Coordinates of C-alpha atoms in Angstrom, one line a residue:
M9 CA -38.9 63.0 41.7
R10 CA -37.2 64.9 44.5
I11 CA -38.0 67.4 47.4
V12 CA -36.8 70.9 46.2
G13 CA -36.8 72.8 49.5
G14 CA -36.9 72.6 53.3
K15 CA -34.8 70.4 55.7
N16 CA -35.3 67.3 53.3
K17 CA -34.2 69.2 50.3
G18 CA -32.9 66.8 47.6
T19 CA -34.4 63.7 49.1
Q20 CA -35.7 61.5 46.2
I21 CA -39.3 60.4 46.1
F22 CA -40.1 57.3 44.3
A23 CA -43.5 57.1 42.4
P24 CA -45.4 54.1 41.3
D25 CA -44.7 52.7 38.0
S26 CA -47.6 53.8 35.8
R27 CA -48.3 55.8 32.9
L28 CA -51.0 57.5 34.9
T29 CA -48.4 59.2 36.8
R30 CA -47.0 62.1 35.2
P31 CA -45.4 64.4 37.9
T32 CA -43.9 67.9 36.9
S33 CA -40.2 67.7 36.5
D34 CA -38.5 68.4 39.7
R35 CA -36.3 71.1 37.8
V36 CA -39.3 72.8 36.5
R37 CA -40.8 73.0 39.9
E38 CA -37.5 74.2 41.6
A39 CA -37.3 77.0 38.8
V40 CA -40.9 78.1 39.6
F41 CA -40.0 78.3 43.3
N42 CA -36.7 80.1 42.5
I43 CA -38.5 82.6 40.5
L44 CA -41.0 83.2 43.2
G45 CA -38.5 83.4 45.9
H46 CA -35.8 85.6 44.2
G47 CA -37.5 87.3 41.3
V48 CA -40.4 89.4 42.7
D49 CA -39.6 92.2 44.8
G50 CA -41.3 92.4 48.1
F51 CA -42.5 88.9 47.8
S52 CA -40.9 86.2 50.2
L53 CA -41.4 82.5 50.6
E54 CA -39.1 82.6 53.8
G55 CA -40.8 80.5 56.6
A56 CA -43.9 79.8 54.3
R57 CA -45.5 76.4 54.2
V58 CA -46.5 75.5 50.4
L59 CA -48.8 72.9 49.2
D60 CA -48.7 71.6 45.8
L61 CA -52.3 71.1 45.3
F62 CA -51.8 69.7 41.8
A63 CA -49.4 66.9 42.9
G64 CA -50.3 63.6 40.9
T65 CA -52.9 65.0 38.9
G66 CA -51.0 65.3 35.7
A67 CA -51.8 68.9 35.5

């Protein structure tokens, strides 16, 4: 996993070795934020704080 935005962009995060942890691919998450940030007219994430509420749930 890695951080996909902000001042720590690109920083890798290591998850515990477990079959119970199934993080969303960092590339998928980055693609979603790119679509939201650049693909919707009149919508901006600039300066927004975003919380991934599903982090670590396997959803």
